[in-house]
PDB file of C-alpha atoms and ligand atoms in Angstrom:
ATOM      1  CA  THR A1043      13.037 -50.600 381.829  1.00  0.00           C
ATOM      2  CA  SER A1044      12.922 -47.564 381.076  1.00  0.00           C
ATOM      3  CA  LEU A1045      14.670 -46.472 377.722  1.00  0.00           C
ATOM      4  CA  ASP A1046      18.291 -45.826 377.594  1.00  0.00           C
ATOM      5  CA  PRO A1047      18.947 -43.761 374.184  1.00  0.00           C
ATOM      6  CA  ASN A1048      22.602 -43.935 374.512  1.00  0.00           C
ATOM      7  CA  SER A1049      22.857 -47.619 374.637  1.00  0.00           C
ATOM      8  CA  ASP A1050      19.887 -48.443 371.942  1.00  0.00           C
ATOM      9  CA  THR A1051      21.401 -45.575 369.129  1.00  0.00           C
ATOM     10  CA  LYS A1052      23.688 -48.249 368.058  1.00  0.00           C
ATOM     11  CA  SER A1053      20.974 -50.599 367.016  1.00  0.00           C
ATOM     12  CA  VAL A1054      19.290 -47.775 364.675  1.00  0.00           C
ATOM     13  CA  LYS A1055      19.940 -48.662 361.629  1.00  0.00           C
ATOM     14  CA  VAL A1056      17.950 -46.444 358.672  1.00  0.00           C
ATOM     15  CA  GLU A1057      19.120 -46.563 355.471  1.00  0.00           C
ATOM     16  CA  THR A1058      19.889 -43.082 354.457  1.00  0.00           C
ATOM     17  CA  LYS A1059      16.938 -42.576 351.519  1.00  0.00           C
ATOM     18  CA  TRP A1060      14.312 -42.594 354.744  1.00  0.00           C
ATOM     19  CA  LYS A1061      16.444 -40.365 356.862  1.00  0.00           C
ATOM     20  CA  PHE A1062      14.258 -37.409 357.259  1.00  0.00           C
ATOM     21  CA  PRO A1063      15.812 -34.166 358.965  1.00  0.00           C
ATOM     22  CA  ARG A1064      14.174 -33.371 362.459  1.00  0.00           C
ATOM     23  CA  GLN A1065      14.671 -29.356 361.866  1.00  0.00           C
ATOM     24  CA  ARG A1066      11.807 -29.194 359.022  1.00  0.00           C
ATOM     25  CA  ILE A1067       8.964 -30.844 360.955  1.00  0.00           C
ATOM     26  CA  VAL A1068       6.899 -29.047 362.869  1.00  0.00           C
ATOM     27  CA  ILE A1069       3.981 -30.747 364.903  1.00  0.00           C
ATOM     28  CA  GLU A1070       0.800 -29.212 365.523  1.00  0.00           C
ATOM     29  CA  GLN A1071      -1.298 -31.318 367.810  1.00  0.00           C
ATOM     30  CA  LEU A1072      -2.006 -35.323 369.413  1.00  0.00           C
ATOM     31  CA  LEU A1073      -4.229 -37.142 367.198  1.00  0.00           C
ATOM     32  CA  GLY A1074      -4.258 -40.610 369.682  1.00  0.00           C
ATOM     33  CA  GLU A1075      -2.643 -42.147 372.414  1.00  0.00           C
ATOM     34  CA  GLY A1076      -1.548 -45.452 372.909  1.00  0.00           C
ATOM     35  CA  GLU A1077       0.390 -47.414 375.144  1.00  0.00           C
ATOM     36  CA  PHE A1078       3.044 -48.185 372.786  1.00  0.00           C
ATOM     37  CA  GLY A1079       3.192 -44.703 371.875  1.00  0.00           C
ATOM     38  CA  ARG A1080       1.512 -41.364 370.172  1.00  0.00           C
ATOM     39  CA  VAL A1081       0.537 -40.461 367.083  1.00  0.00           C
ATOM     40  CA  LEU A1082       1.306 -36.416 366.036  1.00  0.00           C
ATOM     41  CA  LYS A1083      -0.621 -34.402 363.477  1.00  0.00           C
ATOM     42  CA  ALA A1084       2.709 -32.582 361.998  1.00  0.00           C
ATOM     43  CA  LYS A1085       4.023 -30.715 358.822  1.00  0.00           C
ATOM     44  CA  ALA A1086       6.754 -31.495 356.888  1.00  0.00           C
ATOM     45  CA  PHE A1087       8.763 -29.828 354.488  1.00  0.00           C
ATOM     46  CA  ASN A1088       9.812 -30.563 351.144  1.00  0.00           C
ATOM     47  CA  ILE A1089       9.314 -34.302 352.138  1.00  0.00           C
ATOM     48  CA  ALA A1090       8.934 -37.794 349.637  1.00  0.00           C
ATOM     49  CA  GLY A1091      10.375 -35.370 346.747  1.00  0.00           C
ATOM     50  CA  LYS A1092       6.654 -32.894 347.439  1.00  0.00           C
ATOM     51  CA  PRO A1093       7.740 -29.630 347.763  1.00  0.00           C
ATOM     52  CA  GLY A1094       6.687 -27.184 350.181  1.00  0.00           C
ATOM     53  CA  TYR A1095       4.767 -27.820 353.268  1.00  0.00           C
ATOM     54  CA  SER A1096       2.636 -31.585 353.458  1.00  0.00           C
ATOM     55  CA  LEU A1097       0.601 -32.647 356.439  1.00  0.00           C
ATOM     56  CA  VAL A1098       2.147 -36.036 358.091  1.00  0.00           C
ATOM     57  CA  ALA A1099       1.489 -38.041 360.742  1.00  0.00           C
ATOM     58  CA  VAL A1100       4.165 -39.152 363.279  1.00  0.00           C
ATOM     59  CA  LYS A1101       4.134 -42.109 365.312  1.00  0.00           C
ATOM     60  CA  THR A1102       6.655 -41.930 368.197  1.00  0.00           C
ATOM     61  CA  LEU A1103       7.258 -42.646 371.859  1.00  0.00           C
ATOM     62  CA  LYS A1104       6.359 -41.786 375.300  1.00  0.00           C
ATOM     63  CA  PRO A1105       8.345 -40.341 377.344  1.00  0.00           C
ATOM     64  CA  ASP A1106       8.398 -43.438 379.616  1.00  0.00           C
ATOM     65  CA  ALA A1107       8.542 -45.461 377.052  1.00  0.00           C
ATOM     66  CA  ARG A1108       9.970 -49.190 377.647  1.00  0.00           C
ATOM     67  CA  LYS A1109      12.734 -51.052 375.361  1.00  0.00           C
ATOM     68  CA  GLN A1110      10.153 -52.992 373.844  1.00  0.00           C
ATOM     69  CA  ASP A1111       8.112 -50.309 373.073  1.00  0.00           C
ATOM     70  CA  PHE A1112      11.345 -48.666 370.927  1.00  0.00           C
ATOM     71  CA  TYR A1113      11.930 -51.762 368.965  1.00  0.00           C
ATOM     72  CA  ASP A1114       7.846 -51.966 368.188  1.00  0.00           C
ATOM     73  CA  LEU A1115       7.780 -48.702 366.669  1.00  0.00           C
ATOM     74  CA  LEU A1116      11.378 -49.655 364.819  1.00  0.00           C
ATOM     75  CA  SER A1117      10.132 -52.700 363.139  1.00  0.00           C
ATOM     76  CA  GLU A1118       7.347 -50.851 362.029  1.00  0.00           C
ATOM     77  CA  TYR A1119       8.944 -49.049 359.891  1.00  0.00           C
ATOM     78  CA  GLN A1120      11.855 -52.292 358.864  1.00  0.00           C
ATOM     79  CA  LEU A1121       7.993 -53.647 357.746  1.00  0.00           C
ATOM     80  CA  LEU A1122       6.353 -50.152 356.074  1.00  0.00           C
ATOM     81  CA  LYS A1123       9.326 -49.406 354.354  1.00  0.00           C
ATOM     82  CA  GLN A1124       8.618 -52.531 352.029  1.00  0.00           C
ATOM     83  CA  VAL A1125       5.131 -51.819 351.070  1.00  0.00           C
ATOM     84  CA  HIS A1126       3.662 -49.378 348.375  1.00  0.00           C
ATOM     85  CA  HIS A1127       0.283 -49.873 347.853  1.00  0.00           C
ATOM     86  CA  PRO A1128      -2.695 -47.458 347.280  1.00  0.00           C
ATOM     87  CA  HIS A1129      -4.342 -48.801 350.180  1.00  0.00           C
ATOM     88  CA  VAL A1130      -1.680 -49.474 352.611  1.00  0.00           C
ATOM     89  CA  ILE A1131      -0.652 -45.757 354.543  1.00  0.00           C
ATOM     90  CA  GLN A1132       2.853 -44.997 353.277  1.00  0.00           C
ATOM     91  CA  LEU A1133       5.959 -44.552 355.126  1.00  0.00           C
ATOM     92  CA  LEU A1134       7.687 -40.973 354.033  1.00  0.00           C
ATOM     93  CA  GLY A1135      11.001 -41.197 356.381  1.00  0.00           C
ATOM     94  CA  VAL A1136      12.526 -41.526 359.782  1.00  0.00           C
ATOM     95  CA  CYS A1137      13.744 -39.194 362.137  1.00  0.00           C
ATOM     96  CA  THR A1138      16.303 -41.535 363.830  1.00  0.00           C
ATOM     97  CA  HIS A1139      17.021 -41.678 367.271  1.00  0.00           C
ATOM     98  CA  GLU A1140      20.528 -39.788 367.472  1.00  0.00           C
ATOM     99  CA  ASP A1141      19.490 -36.552 367.543  1.00  0.00           C
ATOM    100  CA  GLY A1142      16.217 -36.731 369.306  1.00  0.00           C
ATOM    101  CA  PRO A1143      12.996 -39.293 370.410  1.00  0.00           C
ATOM    102  CA  LEU A1144      12.581 -41.518 366.735  1.00  0.00           C
ATOM    103  CA  TYR A1145       9.960 -40.194 364.423  1.00  0.00           C
ATOM    104  CA  VAL A1146       8.029 -42.969 362.141  1.00  0.00           C
ATOM    105  CA  ILE A1147       6.817 -40.215 359.431  1.00  0.00           C
ATOM    106  CA  ILE A1148       3.965 -41.507 357.578  1.00  0.00           C
ATOM    107  CA  GLU A1149       0.909 -40.495 355.239  1.00  0.00           C
ATOM    108  CA  TYR A1150      -1.816 -38.420 357.201  1.00  0.00           C
ATOM    109  CA  ALA A1151      -5.128 -39.956 356.487  1.00  0.00           C
ATOM    110  CA  SER A1152      -7.294 -36.981 357.377  1.00  0.00           C
ATOM    111  CA  GLN A1153     -10.656 -38.811 358.014  1.00  0.00           C
ATOM    112  CA  GLY A1154      -9.060 -40.544 360.907  1.00  0.00           C
ATOM    113  CA  SER A1155      -9.949 -44.382 361.575  1.00  0.00           C
ATOM    114  CA  LEU A1156     -12.630 -46.360 359.802  1.00  0.00           C
ATOM    115  CA  ARG A1157     -14.578 -47.231 363.123  1.00  0.00           C
ATOM    116  CA  ASN A1158     -14.564 -43.709 364.384  1.00  0.00           C
ATOM    117  CA  TYR A1159     -15.869 -42.886 360.946  1.00  0.00           C
ATOM    118  CA  LEU A1160     -18.762 -45.249 360.560  1.00  0.00           C
ATOM    119  CA  ARG A1161     -19.655 -44.864 364.227  1.00  0.00           C
ATOM    120  CA  LYS A1162     -19.986 -40.452 363.482  1.00  0.00           C
ATOM    121  CA  THR A1163     -22.141 -41.556 360.298  1.00  0.00           C
ATOM    122  CA  ARG A1164     -24.671 -43.019 363.142  1.00  0.00           C
ATOM    123  CA  HIS A1165     -28.108 -41.115 363.287  1.00  0.00           C
ATOM    124  CA  ILE A1166     -28.123 -39.180 366.950  1.00  0.00           C
ATOM    125  CA  MET A1167     -31.216 -39.496 369.235  1.00  0.00           C
ATOM    126  CA  THR A1168     -31.819 -36.202 370.825  1.00  0.00           C
ATOM    127  CA  SER A1169     -33.728 -35.792 373.838  1.00  0.00           C
ATOM    128  CA  ASP A1170     -37.224 -35.479 372.218  1.00  0.00           C
ATOM    129  CA  LEU A1171     -36.333 -39.008 370.430  1.00  0.00           C
ATOM    130  CA  ARG A1172     -35.851 -37.207 367.117  1.00  0.00           C
ATOM    131  CA  LEU A1173     -33.629 -38.497 364.667  1.00  0.00           C
ATOM    132  CA  LEU A1174     -30.684 -36.212 363.796  1.00  0.00           C
ATOM    133  CA  GLU A1175     -28.686 -37.070 360.598  1.00  0.00           C
ATOM    134  CA  ASP A1176     -26.145 -34.399 361.023  1.00  0.00           C
ATOM    135  CA  ASN A1177     -23.835 -34.365 358.069  1.00  0.00           C
ATOM    136  CA  PRO A1178     -24.992 -35.141 354.672  1.00  0.00           C
ATOM    137  CA  ASP A1179     -21.680 -35.478 352.965  1.00  0.00           C
ATOM    138  CA  HIS A1180     -20.541 -38.069 355.517  1.00  0.00           C
ATOM    139  CA  ARG A1181     -23.421 -40.315 354.542  1.00  0.00           C
ATOM    140  CA  VAL A1182     -22.223 -43.606 354.655  1.00  0.00           C
ATOM    141  CA  THR A1183     -24.531 -46.268 352.050  1.00  0.00           C
ATOM    142  CA  PRO A1184     -24.178 -49.680 351.299  1.00  0.00           C
ATOM    143  CA  ARG A1185     -22.406 -49.479 348.415  1.00  0.00           C
ATOM    144  CA  ASP A1186     -20.118 -47.772 350.368  1.00  0.00           C
ATOM    145  CA  ILE A1187     -19.644 -50.222 352.801  1.00  0.00           C
ATOM    146  CA  LEU A1188     -18.827 -52.479 349.791  1.00  0.00           C
ATOM    147  CA  SER A1189     -16.313 -50.774 348.335  1.00  0.00           C
ATOM    148  CA  PHE A1190     -14.963 -50.109 351.706  1.00  0.00           C
ATOM    149  CA  ALA A1191     -14.797 -53.615 351.962  1.00  0.00           C
ATOM    150  CA  ARG A1192     -13.173 -54.139 348.561  1.00  0.00           C
ATOM    151  CA  GLN A1193     -10.459 -51.508 349.078  1.00  0.00           C
ATOM    152  CA  ILE A1194      -9.564 -53.593 352.032  1.00  0.00           C
ATOM    153  CA  ALA A1195      -9.282 -56.528 349.862  1.00  0.00           C
ATOM    154  CA  CYS A1196      -7.054 -54.970 347.893  1.00  0.00           C
ATOM    155  CA  GLY A1197      -4.956 -53.646 350.354  1.00  0.00           C
ATOM    156  CA  MET A1198      -4.887 -57.044 352.061  1.00  0.00           C
ATOM    157  CA  SER A1199      -4.253 -59.366 348.518  1.00  0.00           C
ATOM    158  CA  TYR A1200      -1.359 -57.133 348.059  1.00  0.00           C
ATOM    159  CA  LEU A1201       0.019 -57.749 351.751  1.00  0.00           C
ATOM    160  CA  SER A1202      -0.075 -61.716 351.766  1.00  0.00           C
ATOM    161  CA  ASP A1203       1.547 -61.705 347.947  1.00  0.00           C
ATOM    162  CA  ILE A1204       4.547 -59.528 350.031  1.00  0.00           C
ATOM    163  CA  LYS A1205       4.028 -62.128 352.487  1.00  0.00           C
ATOM    164  CA  LEU A1206       3.185 -59.861 355.240  1.00  0.00           C
ATOM    165  CA  VAL A1207       0.629 -60.896 357.755  1.00  0.00           C
ATOM    166  CA  HIS A1208      -0.606 -58.015 359.498  1.00  0.00           C
ATOM    167  CA  ARG A1209      -2.332 -59.689 362.776  1.00  0.00           C
ATOM    168  CA  ASP A1210      -4.170 -56.828 363.828  1.00  0.00           C
ATOM    169  CA  LEU A1211      -6.952 -56.125 361.276  1.00  0.00           C
ATOM    170  CA  ALA A1212      -9.635 -54.634 362.672  1.00  0.00           C
ATOM    171  CA  ALA A1213     -11.518 -51.238 361.538  1.00  0.00           C
ATOM    172  CA  ARG A1214      -9.408 -48.944 364.453  1.00  0.00           C
ATOM    173  CA  ASN A1215      -6.242 -49.947 362.322  1.00  0.00           C
ATOM    174  CA  ILE A1216      -8.141 -48.357 358.505  1.00  0.00           C
ATOM    175  CA  LEU A1217      -7.310 -44.709 358.329  1.00  0.00           C
ATOM    176  CA  LEU A1218      -9.661 -42.821 355.410  1.00  0.00           C
ATOM    177  CA  SER A1219      -7.961 -40.367 353.792  1.00  0.00           C
ATOM    178  CA  GLU A1220      -9.501 -37.396 352.472  1.00  0.00           C
ATOM    179  CA  ASN A1221     -11.585 -39.121 349.710  1.00  0.00           C
ATOM    180  CA  ARG A1222     -12.574 -41.781 352.184  1.00  0.00           C
ATOM    181  CA  VAL A1223      -9.615 -43.861 349.902  1.00  0.00           C
ATOM    182  CA  CYS A1224      -8.938 -46.759 353.042  1.00  0.00           C
ATOM    183  CA  LYS A1225      -6.013 -46.954 354.071  1.00  0.00           C
ATOM    184  CA  ILE A1226      -4.489 -50.234 356.247  1.00  0.00           C
ATOM    185  CA  SER A1227      -2.160 -49.046 358.692  1.00  0.00           C
ATOM    186  CA  ASP A1228      -1.118 -50.416 362.213  1.00  0.00           C
ATOM    187  CA  PHE A1229       0.694 -53.157 361.133  1.00  0.00           C
ATOM    188  CA  GLY A1230       0.418 -56.204 364.271  1.00  0.00           C
ATOM    189  CA  LEU A1231       4.338 -55.675 363.922  1.00  0.00           C
ATOM    190  CA  THR A1232       7.038 -58.646 364.705  1.00  0.00           C
ATOM    191  CA  ARG A1233       5.403 -58.050 368.306  1.00  0.00           C
ATOM    192  CA  ASP A1234       6.235 -61.700 369.424  1.00  0.00           C
ATOM    193  CA  ILE A1235       9.814 -62.213 367.410  1.00  0.00           C
ATOM    194  CA  TYR A1236      11.023 -60.495 370.977  1.00  0.00           C
ATOM    195  CA  GLU A1237       8.388 -62.063 372.692  1.00  0.00           C
ATOM    196  CA  ASP A1238       9.126 -64.837 375.419  1.00  0.00           C
ATOM    197  CA  ASN A1239       6.047 -66.187 377.268  1.00  0.00           C
ATOM    198  CA  ALA A1240       6.428 -64.298 380.372  1.00  0.00           C
ATOM    199  CA  TYR A1241       6.249 -61.381 377.987  1.00  0.00           C
ATOM    200  CA  PHE A1242       2.943 -62.378 376.458  1.00  0.00           C
ATOM    201  CA  LYS A1243       1.261 -63.095 379.446  1.00  0.00           C
ATOM    202  CA  LYS A1244       2.227 -59.828 380.720  1.00  0.00           C
ATOM    203  CA  SER A1245       1.094 -58.428 377.081  1.00  0.00           C
ATOM    204  CA  LYS A1246      -2.461 -60.663 377.527  1.00  0.00           C
ATOM    205  CA  GLY A1247      -4.185 -57.512 378.307  1.00  0.00           C
ATOM    206  CA  ARG A1248      -3.772 -55.288 374.647  1.00  0.00           C
ATOM    207  CA  VAL A1249      -4.347 -59.061 372.669  1.00  0.00           C
ATOM    208  CA  PRO A1250      -7.139 -58.400 370.290  1.00  0.00           C
ATOM    209  CA  VAL A1251      -8.859 -61.368 371.250  1.00  0.00           C
ATOM    210  CA  LYS A1252     -12.150 -60.507 369.230  1.00  0.00           C
ATOM    211  CA  TRP A1253     -10.861 -60.288 366.163  1.00  0.00           C
ATOM    212  CA  MET A1254      -8.933 -63.532 366.803  1.00  0.00           C
ATOM    213  CA  ALA A1255      -8.868 -66.879 364.561  1.00  0.00           C
ATOM    214  CA  PRO A1256      -9.127 -69.948 367.377  1.00  0.00           C
ATOM    215  CA  GLU A1257      -5.626 -71.192 366.069  1.00  0.00           C
ATOM    216  CA  SER A1258      -3.953 -67.208 367.137  1.00  0.00           C
ATOM    217  CA  LEU A1259      -5.689 -67.715 370.239  1.00  0.00           C
ATOM    218  CA  ALA A1260      -4.767 -71.371 370.920  1.00  0.00           C
ATOM    219  CA  ASP A1261      -0.958 -71.544 369.147  1.00  0.00           C
ATOM    220  CA  HIS A1262      -0.452 -67.923 368.659  1.00  0.00           C
ATOM    221  CA  LEU A1263       0.333 -69.247 365.198  1.00  0.00           C
ATOM    222  CA  TYR A1264      -0.686 -66.033 362.812  1.00  0.00           C
ATOM    223  CA  THR A1265      -0.638 -66.662 359.318  1.00  0.00           C
ATOM    224  CA  THR A1266      -2.708 -64.527 355.842  1.00  0.00           C
ATOM    225  CA  LYS A1267      -5.431 -67.153 356.646  1.00  0.00           C
ATOM    226  CA  SER A1268      -5.558 -66.172 359.983  1.00  0.00           C
ATOM    227  CA  ASP A1269      -5.634 -62.229 358.165  1.00  0.00           C
ATOM    228  CA  VAL A1270      -8.709 -63.143 356.562  1.00  0.00           C
ATOM    229  CA  TRP A1271     -10.644 -64.481 360.027  1.00  0.00           C
ATOM    230  CA  SER A1272     -10.325 -61.192 361.323  1.00  0.00           C
ATOM    231  CA  TYR A1273     -11.098 -59.878 357.922  1.00  0.00           C
ATOM    232  CA  GLY A1274     -14.351 -61.082 358.710  1.00  0.00           C
ATOM    233  CA  ILE A1275     -14.383 -59.382 361.526  1.00  0.00           C
ATOM    234  CA  LEU A1276     -14.247 -56.281 360.214  1.00  0.00           C
ATOM    235  CA  LEU A1277     -16.911 -57.048 357.679  1.00  0.00           C
ATOM    236  CA  TRP A1278     -19.015 -57.279 360.438  1.00  0.00           C
ATOM    237  CA  GLU A1279     -17.788 -53.827 362.291  1.00  0.00           C
ATOM    238  CA  LEU A1280     -18.217 -52.219 358.639  1.00  0.00           C
ATOM    239  CA  VAL A1281     -22.416 -53.315 357.940  1.00  0.00           C
ATOM    240  CA  THR A1282     -22.712 -52.354 362.222  1.00  0.00           C
ATOM    241  CA  LEU A1283     -21.252 -48.873 361.102  1.00  0.00           C
ATOM    242  CA  GLY A1284     -18.774 -49.725 364.034  1.00  0.00           C
ATOM    243  CA  ALA A1285     -20.371 -51.879 366.668  1.00  0.00           C
ATOM    244  CA  THR A1286     -18.235 -54.276 369.063  1.00  0.00           C
ATOM    245  CA  PRO A1287     -18.299 -57.442 367.426  1.00  0.00           C
ATOM    246  CA  TYR A1288     -19.985 -60.350 369.913  1.00  0.00           C
ATOM    247  CA  PRO A1289     -22.004 -57.629 372.194  1.00  0.00           C
ATOM    248  CA  GLY A1290     -22.334 -59.108 375.206  1.00  0.00           C
ATOM    249  CA  VAL A1291     -19.680 -61.516 375.234  1.00  0.00           C
ATOM    250  CA  GLN A1292     -16.339 -62.111 377.992  1.00  0.00           C
ATOM    251  CA  VAL A1293     -13.820 -62.895 375.791  1.00  0.00           C
ATOM    252  CA  GLU A1294     -12.097 -65.401 378.423  1.00  0.00           C
ATOM    253  CA  ASN A1295     -15.485 -67.174 377.037  1.00  0.00           C
ATOM    254  CA  LEU A1296     -15.098 -66.744 373.772  1.00  0.00           C
ATOM    255  CA  TYR A1297     -12.563 -69.213 372.275  1.00  0.00           C
ATOM    256  CA  HIS A1298     -14.648 -71.998 374.034  1.00  0.00           C
ATOM    257  CA  LEU A1299     -17.809 -70.577 372.156  1.00  0.00           C
ATOM    258  CA  LEU A1300     -15.593 -71.218 368.796  1.00  0.00           C
ATOM    259  CA  LYS A1301     -14.460 -74.082 369.329  1.00  0.00           C
ATOM    260  CA  GLU A1302     -18.631 -75.383 370.074  1.00  0.00           C
ATOM    261  CA  GLY A1303     -18.514 -74.010 366.287  1.00  0.00           C
ATOM    262  CA  TYR A1304     -20.816 -70.282 367.754  1.00  0.00           C
ATOM    263  CA  ARG A1305     -20.332 -67.828 365.172  1.00  0.00           C
ATOM    264  CA  MET A1306     -22.035 -64.504 365.042  1.00  0.00           C
ATOM    265  CA  GLU A1307     -25.431 -63.534 363.464  1.00  0.00           C
ATOM    266  CA  LYS A1308     -26.331 -62.034 360.728  1.00  0.00           C
ATOM    267  CA  PRO A1309     -27.148 -57.868 361.293  1.00  0.00           C
ATOM    268  CA  SER A1310     -30.284 -57.432 360.283  1.00  0.00           C
ATOM    269  CA  ASN A1311     -28.956 -54.530 357.594  1.00  0.00           C
ATOM    270  CA  CYS A1312     -26.781 -57.110 356.018  1.00  0.00           C
ATOM    271  CA  ALA A1313     -27.297 -58.821 352.980  1.00  0.00           C
ATOM    272  CA  THR A1314     -27.134 -62.660 352.547  1.00  0.00           C
ATOM    273  CA  SER A1315     -24.219 -62.703 350.057  1.00  0.00           C
ATOM    274  CA  LEU A1316     -21.949 -60.394 352.608  1.00  0.00           C
ATOM    275  CA  TYR A1317     -22.934 -62.479 355.476  1.00  0.00           C
ATOM    276  CA  ALA A1318     -21.839 -65.725 353.737  1.00  0.00           C
ATOM    277  CA  LEU A1319     -18.694 -64.235 353.296  1.00  0.00           C
ATOM    278  CA  MET A1320     -18.300 -63.442 356.764  1.00  0.00           C
ATOM    279  CA  LYS A1321     -19.093 -67.440 357.647  1.00  0.00           C
ATOM    280  CA  LYS A1322     -16.724 -68.439 354.982  1.00  0.00           C
ATOM    281  CA  CYS A1323     -13.370 -66.171 356.698  1.00  0.00           C
ATOM    282  CA  TRP A1324     -15.259 -67.449 359.975  1.00  0.00           C
ATOM    283  CA  ASN A1325     -14.385 -71.328 359.004  1.00  0.00           C
ATOM    284  CA  VAL A1326     -12.483 -73.356 361.599  1.00  0.00           C
ATOM    285  CA  ARG A1327     -10.190 -74.874 358.704  1.00  0.00           C
ATOM    286  CA  PRO A1328      -7.649 -72.324 358.111  1.00  0.00           C
ATOM    287  CA  ASP A1329      -6.852 -73.482 354.252  1.00  0.00           C
ATOM    288  CA  CYS A1330     -11.002 -73.227 354.169  1.00  0.00           C
ATOM    289  CA  ARG A1331     -11.280 -69.590 354.461  1.00  0.00           C
ATOM    290  CA  PRO A1332     -11.359 -68.123 350.954  1.00  0.00           C
ATOM    291  CA  SER A1333      -7.830 -65.853 349.630  1.00  0.00           C
ATOM    292  CA  PHE A1334      -8.103 -62.086 349.843  1.00  0.00           C
ATOM    293  CA  LEU A1335      -8.142 -61.928 345.800  1.00  0.00           C
ATOM    294  CA  GLU A1336     -11.018 -64.524 346.065  1.00  0.00           C
ATOM    295  CA  ILE A1337     -12.306 -62.164 348.893  1.00  0.00           C
ATOM    296  CA  TYR A1338     -11.719 -58.973 345.978  1.00  0.00           C
ATOM    297  CA  ASP A1339     -13.205 -60.789 343.706  1.00  0.00           C
ATOM    298  CA  PHE A1340     -16.206 -61.748 345.073  1.00  0.00           C
ATOM    299  CA  LEU A1341     -16.623 -57.875 346.299  1.00  0.00           C
ATOM    300  CA  ASP A1342     -15.802 -56.653 342.852  1.00  0.00           C
ATOM    301  CA  ASN A1343     -18.602 -58.842 341.187  1.00  0.00           C
ATOM    302  CA  LEU A1344     -21.423 -57.440 344.301  1.00  0.00           C
ATOM    303  CA  LEU A1345     -19.910 -53.829 343.256  1.00  0.00           C
ATOM    304  CA  THR A1346     -20.280 -54.658 339.355  1.00  0.00           C
ATOM    305  CA  ASP A1347     -23.802 -56.259 339.413  1.00  0.00           C
ATOM    306  CA  SER A1348     -25.572 -53.523 342.300  1.00  0.00           C
ATOM    307  CA  ILE A1349     -24.937 -50.580 340.232  1.00  0.00           C
TER     308      ILE A1349
HETATM  309  N1  ADE B1491      -4.310 -41.752 363.180  1.00  0.00           N
HETATM  310  C1  ADE B1491      -3.120 -42.406 362.933  1.00  0.00           C
HETATM  311  N2  ADE B1491      -2.425 -42.697 362.554  1.00  0.00           N
HETATM  312  C2  ADE B1491      -2.897 -41.642 361.477  1.00  0.00           C
HETATM  313  C3  ADE B1491      -2.751 -40.829 360.282  1.00  0.00           C
HETATM  314  N3  ADE B1491      -1.853 -41.582 359.342  1.00  0.00           N
HETATM  315  N4  ADE B1491      -3.035 -39.748 359.569  1.00  0.00           N
HETATM  316  C4  ADE B1491      -4.598 -39.655 361.051  1.00  0.00           C
HETATM  317  N5  ADE B1491      -4.681 -39.822 361.879  1.00  0.00           N
HETATM  318  C5  ADE B1491      -4.422 -40.772 362.290  1.00  0.00           C
END
């Protein structure tokens, strides 16, 4: 089911205001690769009203991409063009499928994913058991953790206001820009719109089970409130500097554990107030979970109090 460029050209509807000439892009290097596609670092000339060259990230497909991947990337564009917020990754332009591969051009976040960033700040144990603290300006304090959490809540509050459900909120999908500004990215998309039951079975391997609310696992129900559940897991990732949730738990067993009321315990270095917030996000009843605005206000107060 390899993509036929000719048969799909007509389905691409990109508004003129987002079209960007391919000749003004210089690809520099590969930033990341998934099963869906590739992210490339590039320079774009005179993009989004900025004169000269800007660093950008280009999302594109692998040569052997399937039709589905093409639709996924297109729907990511459809979502991104609606959003404009300091804590959500910004769309800059699109090179359509008419004269080459589909490119979705987004702002470049120089510090990469929050998960990798957090993991890099962990101390390194040398073979003679000395602790190596690498880069001093790479340190992450408890206050930084709260600040990251507040920024993400701010962006998610905006997305929930415009009725956009993310579906894949996790530290790996938060990007950090030059000044450590958090940018929500990699929208879980409208994946299921094209997804019949057969496809769901096929794609089950890439469902982020450990971030999913029980109702998403059981009934494929995705709402802002299931985003709030994932946000609680993301908080846990922040506090543990990028650990993988539910250590030692097999994903096959997770749903039953959650139904029995099992939740992750408080990480040893985690403030009681922050753990209480996680637990509220993990309420089995979606309507009992806090809103992103309530989460934002709570974190804002914590940050204000702890000056
Ligand atoms: N990796 C994935 N998307 C990226 C972006 N926009 N900037 C930097 N690295 C990325």
